[in-house]
Coordinates of C-alpha atoms in Angstrom, one line a residue:
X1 CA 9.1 25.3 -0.2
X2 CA 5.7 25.0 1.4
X3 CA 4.5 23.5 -2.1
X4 CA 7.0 20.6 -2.2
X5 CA 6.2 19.6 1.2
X6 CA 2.8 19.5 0.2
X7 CA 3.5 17.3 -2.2
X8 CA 6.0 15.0 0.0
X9 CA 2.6 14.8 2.2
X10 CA 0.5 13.8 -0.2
X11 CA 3.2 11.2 -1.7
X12 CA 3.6 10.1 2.2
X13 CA -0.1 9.6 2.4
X14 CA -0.1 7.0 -1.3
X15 CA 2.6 5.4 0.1
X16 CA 0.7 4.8 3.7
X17 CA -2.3 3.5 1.9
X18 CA -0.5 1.3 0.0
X19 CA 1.9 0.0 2.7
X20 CA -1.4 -0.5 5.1
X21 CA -2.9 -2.6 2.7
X22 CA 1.0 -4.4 2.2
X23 CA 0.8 -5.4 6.3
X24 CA -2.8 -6.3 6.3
X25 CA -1.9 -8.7 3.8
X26 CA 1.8 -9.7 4.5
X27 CA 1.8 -8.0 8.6
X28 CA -1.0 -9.6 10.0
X29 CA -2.3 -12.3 7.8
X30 CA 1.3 -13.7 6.2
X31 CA 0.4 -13.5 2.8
X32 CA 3.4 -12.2 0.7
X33 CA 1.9 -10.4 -2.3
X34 CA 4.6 -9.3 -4.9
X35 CA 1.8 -7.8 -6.7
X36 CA 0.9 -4.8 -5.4
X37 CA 2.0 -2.2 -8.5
X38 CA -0.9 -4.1 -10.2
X39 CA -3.6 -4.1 -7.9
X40 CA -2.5 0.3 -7.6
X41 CA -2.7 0.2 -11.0
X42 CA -6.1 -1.1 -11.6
X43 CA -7.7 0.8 -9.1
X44 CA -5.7 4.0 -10.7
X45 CA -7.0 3.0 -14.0
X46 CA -10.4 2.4 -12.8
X47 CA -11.1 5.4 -11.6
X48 CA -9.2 7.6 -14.8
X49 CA -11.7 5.8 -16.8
X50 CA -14.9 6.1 -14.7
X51 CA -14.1 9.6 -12.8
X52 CA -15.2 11.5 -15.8
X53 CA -18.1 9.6 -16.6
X54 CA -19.5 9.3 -12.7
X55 CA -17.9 11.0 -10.9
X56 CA -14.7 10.8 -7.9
X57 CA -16.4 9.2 -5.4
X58 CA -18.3 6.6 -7.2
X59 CA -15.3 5.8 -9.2
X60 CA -13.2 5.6 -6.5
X61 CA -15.6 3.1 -4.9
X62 CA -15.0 0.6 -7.7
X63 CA -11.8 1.5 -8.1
X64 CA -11.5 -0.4 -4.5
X65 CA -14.1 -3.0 -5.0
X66 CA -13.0 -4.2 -8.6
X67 CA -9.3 -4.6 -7.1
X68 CA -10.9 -6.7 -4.3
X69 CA -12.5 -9.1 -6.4
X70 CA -9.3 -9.8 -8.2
X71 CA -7.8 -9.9 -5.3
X72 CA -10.3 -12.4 -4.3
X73 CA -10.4 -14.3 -7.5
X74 CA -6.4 -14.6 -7.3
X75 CA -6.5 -15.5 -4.1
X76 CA -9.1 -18.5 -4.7
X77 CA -6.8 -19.9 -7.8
X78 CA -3.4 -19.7 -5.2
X79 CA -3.8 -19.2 -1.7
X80 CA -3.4 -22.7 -0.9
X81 CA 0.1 -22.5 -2.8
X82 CA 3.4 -22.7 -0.2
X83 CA 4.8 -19.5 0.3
X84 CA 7.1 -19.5 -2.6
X85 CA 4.6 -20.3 -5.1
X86 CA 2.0 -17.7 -3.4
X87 CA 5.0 -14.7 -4.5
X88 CA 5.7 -16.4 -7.7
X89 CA 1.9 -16.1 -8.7
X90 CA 1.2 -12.7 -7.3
X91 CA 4.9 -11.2 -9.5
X92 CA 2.9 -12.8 -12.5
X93 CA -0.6 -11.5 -12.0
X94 CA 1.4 -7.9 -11.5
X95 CA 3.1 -8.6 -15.0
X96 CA -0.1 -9.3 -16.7
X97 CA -1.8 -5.8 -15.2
X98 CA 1.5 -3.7 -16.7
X99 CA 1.3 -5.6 -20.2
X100 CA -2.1 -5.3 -20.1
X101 CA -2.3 -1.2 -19.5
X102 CA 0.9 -0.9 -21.9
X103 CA -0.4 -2.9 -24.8
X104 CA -4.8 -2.8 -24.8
X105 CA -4.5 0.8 -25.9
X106 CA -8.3 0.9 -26.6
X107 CA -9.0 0.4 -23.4
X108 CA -6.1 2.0 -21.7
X109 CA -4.9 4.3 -24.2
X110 CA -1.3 2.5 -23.8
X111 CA 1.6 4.4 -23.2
X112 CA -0.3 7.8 -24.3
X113 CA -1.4 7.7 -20.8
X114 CA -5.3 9.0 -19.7
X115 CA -5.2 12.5 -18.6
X116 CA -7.5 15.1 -17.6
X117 CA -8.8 12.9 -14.2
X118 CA -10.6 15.3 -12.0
X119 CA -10.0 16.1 -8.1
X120 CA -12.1 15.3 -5.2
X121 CA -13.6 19.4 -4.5
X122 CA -11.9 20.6 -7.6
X123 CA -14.4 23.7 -7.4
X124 CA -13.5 24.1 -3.8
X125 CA -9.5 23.3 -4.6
X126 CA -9.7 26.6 -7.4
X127 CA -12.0 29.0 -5.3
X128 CA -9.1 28.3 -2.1
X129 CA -6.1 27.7 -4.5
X130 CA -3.3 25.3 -4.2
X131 CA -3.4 21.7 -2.9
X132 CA -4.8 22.6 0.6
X133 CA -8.3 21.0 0.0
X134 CA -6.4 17.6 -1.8
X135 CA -3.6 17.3 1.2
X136 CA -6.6 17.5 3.6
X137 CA -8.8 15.1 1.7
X138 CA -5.4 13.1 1.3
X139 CA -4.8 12.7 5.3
X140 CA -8.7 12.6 6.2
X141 CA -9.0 9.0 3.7
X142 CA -5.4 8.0 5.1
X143 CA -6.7 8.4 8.6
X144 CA -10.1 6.7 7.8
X145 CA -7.8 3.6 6.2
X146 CA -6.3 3.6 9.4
X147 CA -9.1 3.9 11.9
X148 CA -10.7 0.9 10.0
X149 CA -7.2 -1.2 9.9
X150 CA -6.7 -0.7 13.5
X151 CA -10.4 -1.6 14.7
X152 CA -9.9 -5.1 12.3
X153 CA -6.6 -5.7 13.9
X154 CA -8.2 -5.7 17.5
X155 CA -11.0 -7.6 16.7
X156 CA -11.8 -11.5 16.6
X157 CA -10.8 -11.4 13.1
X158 CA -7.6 -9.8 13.3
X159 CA -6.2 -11.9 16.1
X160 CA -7.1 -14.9 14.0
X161 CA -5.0 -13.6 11.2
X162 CA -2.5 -13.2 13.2
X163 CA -3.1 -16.8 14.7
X164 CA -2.7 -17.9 10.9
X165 CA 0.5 -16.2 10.3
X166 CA 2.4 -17.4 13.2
X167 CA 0.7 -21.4 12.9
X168 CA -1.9 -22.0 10.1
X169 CA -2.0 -25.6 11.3
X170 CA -2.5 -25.5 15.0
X171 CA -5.5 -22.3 13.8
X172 CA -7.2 -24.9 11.8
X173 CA -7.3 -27.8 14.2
X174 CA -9.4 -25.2 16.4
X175 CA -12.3 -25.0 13.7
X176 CA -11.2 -21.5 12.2
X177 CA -12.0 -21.6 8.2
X178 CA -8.0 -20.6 7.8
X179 CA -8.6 -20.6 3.8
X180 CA -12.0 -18.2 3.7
X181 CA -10.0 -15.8 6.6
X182 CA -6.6 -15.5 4.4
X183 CA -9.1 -15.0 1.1
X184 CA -11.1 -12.3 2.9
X185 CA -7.7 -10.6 4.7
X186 CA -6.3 -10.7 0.6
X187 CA -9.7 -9.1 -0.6
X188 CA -9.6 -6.1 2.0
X189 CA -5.9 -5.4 1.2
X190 CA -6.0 -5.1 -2.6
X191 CA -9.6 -3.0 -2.0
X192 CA -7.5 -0.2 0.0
X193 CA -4.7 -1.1 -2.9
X194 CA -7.3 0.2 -5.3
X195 CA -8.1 3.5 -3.2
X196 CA -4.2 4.1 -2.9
X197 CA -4.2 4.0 -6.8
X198 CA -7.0 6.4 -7.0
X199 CA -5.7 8.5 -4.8
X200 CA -2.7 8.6 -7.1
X201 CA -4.6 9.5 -10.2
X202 CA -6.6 12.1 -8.8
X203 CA -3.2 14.1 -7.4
X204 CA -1.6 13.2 -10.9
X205 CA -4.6 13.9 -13.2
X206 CA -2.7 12.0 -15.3
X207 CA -1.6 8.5 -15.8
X208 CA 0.7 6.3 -17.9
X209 CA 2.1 2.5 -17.5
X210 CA 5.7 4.0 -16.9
X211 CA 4.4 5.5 -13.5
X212 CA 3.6 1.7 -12.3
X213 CA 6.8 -0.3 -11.8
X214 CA 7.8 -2.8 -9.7
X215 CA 9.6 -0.4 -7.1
X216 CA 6.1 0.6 -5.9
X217 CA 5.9 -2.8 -4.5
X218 CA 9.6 -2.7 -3.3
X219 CA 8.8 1.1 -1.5
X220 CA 5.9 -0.6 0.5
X221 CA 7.9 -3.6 1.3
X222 CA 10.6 -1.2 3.0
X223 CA 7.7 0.7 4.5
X224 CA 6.1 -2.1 6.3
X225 CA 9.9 -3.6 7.2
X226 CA 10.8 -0.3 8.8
X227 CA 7.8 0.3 10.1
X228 CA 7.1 -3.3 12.2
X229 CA 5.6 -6.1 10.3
X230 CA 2.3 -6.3 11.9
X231 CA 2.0 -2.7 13.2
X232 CA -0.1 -0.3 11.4
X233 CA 1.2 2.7 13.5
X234 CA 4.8 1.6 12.6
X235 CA 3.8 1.3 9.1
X236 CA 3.2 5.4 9.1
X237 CA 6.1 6.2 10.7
X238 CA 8.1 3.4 8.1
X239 CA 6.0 5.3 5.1
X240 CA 7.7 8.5 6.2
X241 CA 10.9 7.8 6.9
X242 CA 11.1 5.9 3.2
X243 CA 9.8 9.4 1.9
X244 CA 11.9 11.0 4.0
X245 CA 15.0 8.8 2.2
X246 CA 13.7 9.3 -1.2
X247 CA 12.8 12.8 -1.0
X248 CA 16.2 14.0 1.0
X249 CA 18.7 12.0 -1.3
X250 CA 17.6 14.1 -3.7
X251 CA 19.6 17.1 -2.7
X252 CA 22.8 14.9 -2.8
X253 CA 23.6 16.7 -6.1
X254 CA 24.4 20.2 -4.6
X255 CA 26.5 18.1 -2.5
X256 CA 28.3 15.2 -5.2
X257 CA 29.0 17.2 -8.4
X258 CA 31.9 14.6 -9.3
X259 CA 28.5 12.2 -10.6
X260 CA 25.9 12.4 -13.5
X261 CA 22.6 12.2 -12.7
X262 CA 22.3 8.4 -13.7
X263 CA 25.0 7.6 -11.1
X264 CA 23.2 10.0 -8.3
X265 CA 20.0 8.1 -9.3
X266 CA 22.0 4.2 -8.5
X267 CA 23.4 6.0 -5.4
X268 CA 20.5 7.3 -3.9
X269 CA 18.7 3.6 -4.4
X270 CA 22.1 2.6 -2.8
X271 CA 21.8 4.4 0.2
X272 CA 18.3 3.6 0.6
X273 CA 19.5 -0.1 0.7
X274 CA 22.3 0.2 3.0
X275 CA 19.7 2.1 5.4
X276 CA 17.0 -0.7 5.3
X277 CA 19.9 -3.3 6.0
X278 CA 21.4 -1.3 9.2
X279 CA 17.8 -0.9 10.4
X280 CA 17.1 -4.4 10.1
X281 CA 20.7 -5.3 12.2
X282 CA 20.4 -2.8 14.8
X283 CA 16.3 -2.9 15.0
X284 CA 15.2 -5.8 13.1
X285 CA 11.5 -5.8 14.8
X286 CA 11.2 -2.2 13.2
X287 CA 10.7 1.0 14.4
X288 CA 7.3 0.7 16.3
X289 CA 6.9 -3.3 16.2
X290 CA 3.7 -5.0 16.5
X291 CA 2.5 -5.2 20.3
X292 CA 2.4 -8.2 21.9
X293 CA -1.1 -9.1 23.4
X294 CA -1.4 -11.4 26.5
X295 CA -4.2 -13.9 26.8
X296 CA -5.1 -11.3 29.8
X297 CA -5.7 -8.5 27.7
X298 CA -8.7 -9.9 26.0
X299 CA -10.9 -10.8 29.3
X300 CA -12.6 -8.2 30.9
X301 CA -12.2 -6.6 34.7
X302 CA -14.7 -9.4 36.1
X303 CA -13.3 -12.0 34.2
X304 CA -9.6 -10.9 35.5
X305 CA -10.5 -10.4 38.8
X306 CA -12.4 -14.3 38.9

C-alpha cells in the first residue's frame, strides 16, 4: 500500500509540473497550447538519450532548454495567429513530435522504446531502498517549479501577462512589447514541460511513443480547470484531485463485475467527465481561483498612506 501511494505521489508531482507550465501558458498569459504531449515528450526523449552519456542533471537541463527553444521558435511562426489558429498549430506541432518519435527509429529507437534511463541518486536510491530518495527529489523540483512560478506571477512580468490575457489591445497601447512577453511566457512553459518529461523518464527508466498521447494534454487541461485558471496553488490542488479521480476509479472493478475491463476503462473516463462538468456548474472559477489584486496592493505603506 505504501508503495502505490508512492507512486500516486510521484505521478501527482508529473502531473503538477506539467499542469504549472499548462497555466503559465494558458492561466496567466492566455495562450492555449494543445501541444503539450509533445513538448513532455521531447524533453523525455532528451534526456533518455543524453542521461547516459552526461549524466541526469545536465541532461535534464537540456531536456528543458531545447523544449524552450521550440517553444520559442513555434511561438515566433504563430503567436500572432487568433486564438483558434494558435490551438490548431500547437495540435499539429504535437502530431509531428509523436510521428517523429514513432517513426525516426535511429534516432528514437521507434516504438522499441529507450530503456535503461538512470535516476537522480540511484546509488543513494539502492543503498536506502525503495523510491524514498526519487519521491523526495520528485516534491523538492515540484516545489522549486512552484517557488519560481509564484515569484513570476507577482512580479512586473506576471501582472503584465495577465494584463495581456484579459486585453492584449488596451496592454499594447501602454507601450508593453505584448508579442516578445507572450513569446517569452510560451518559452518558460514548454522549458518546465521539458523537466516534467524528464521527470517522467527518470521514474519510468523506460520510454516508448505509446506512453505520450494526447490525454496528457487533456489531464493538464482538467488540472488547471479544476484547479483555477490562473492560480498555481489551485493548479496542485486540481493535479491531485485528477489523480485522485484516476487513481480511485480504478477500484470500481471490485465494485462493477457486470463490465469488461474495456467498458470499466470508457466508464472511468466517463465519470472523470461528468466530474469536471459538475465542478465547472457548481464552481466554475475552480477550486482555489486566481486572487484578485487591487491597484492598492501594489503601492507600498507610504505610498498608501499619501
Amino acid at each position: 500500500m505504501i508503495a502505490y501511494l508512492v507512486t500516486i505521489a510521484i505521478l501527482v508531482s508529473i502531473a503538477a509540473l506539467v499542469g504549472l507550465a499548462l497555466n503559465l501558458q494558458w492561466g496567466q498569459a492566455g495562450l492555449v497550447n494543445f501541444g503539450v504531449v509533445g513538448f513532455v515528450a521531447i524533453g523525455a526523449y532528451a534526456t533518455a538519450l543524453l542521461a547516459p552519456q552526461i549524466g541526469w542533471f545536465p541532461a535534464m537541463l537540456v531536456a528543458g532548454a531545447l523544449s524552450a527553444i521550440l517553444s520559442a521558435g513555434l511561438a515566433l511562426l504563430s503567436i500572432r495567429l487568433e486564438e483558434n489558429y494558435l490551438a490548431i498549430v500547437t495540435i499539429g506541432f504535437g502530431e509531428v513530435v509523436r510521428l517523429v518519435i514513432l517513426n525516426e527509429g535511429w534516432l528514437t529507437r521507434g516504438a522499441l522504446g529507450i530503456a535503461d534511463i538512470p535516476r537522480p541518486f540511484a546509488s543513494l536510491g539502492q543503498a536506502i531502498g525503495g523510491d524514498t530518495v526519487f519521491i523526495v527529489f520528485a516534491l523538492a523540483l515540484v516545489a522549486v517549479v512552484f517557488a519560481l512560478l509564484e515569484c513570476m506571477a507577482r512580479s512586473p512580468f506576471g501582472r503584465v501577462l495577465r494584463a495581456i490575457r484579459d486585453d492584449a489591445t488596451v496592454t499594447a497601447a501602454l507601450g508593453k512589447n505584448v508579442f516578445a512577453l507572450r513569446v517569452r511566457a510560451f518559452a518558460v512553459g514548454g522549458a518546465v514541460m521539458g523537466i516534467a518529461g524528464a521527470l517522467h523518464a527518470f521514474y519510468l527508466t523506460y520510454i516508448d511513443p505509446s506512453q505520450f498521447t494526447p490525454i496528457v494534454t487533456a489531464y493538464a487541461f482538467m488540472a488547471v480547470i479544476a484547479g483555477g485558471r490562473g492560480s498555481n496553488f489551485g493548479l496542485l490542488i486540481g493535479a491531485c484531485s485528477i489523480m485522485a479521480l484516476l487513481e480511485g476509479t480504478r477500484f470500481l472493478k471490485d465494485f462493477v463485475t457486470v463490465i469488461d475491463g474495456v467498458q470499466l476503462s470508457a466508464l472511468r473516463l466517463g465519470l472523470i467527465g461528468a466530474g469536471i462538468v459538475l465542478l465547472l456548474i457548481l464552481r466554475p472559477q475552480g477550486l482555489a481561483p486566481e486572487p484578485k489584486r487591487r491597484a492598492a496592493d501594489l503601492l507600498s505603506n507610504d505610498e498608501r498612506a499619501a
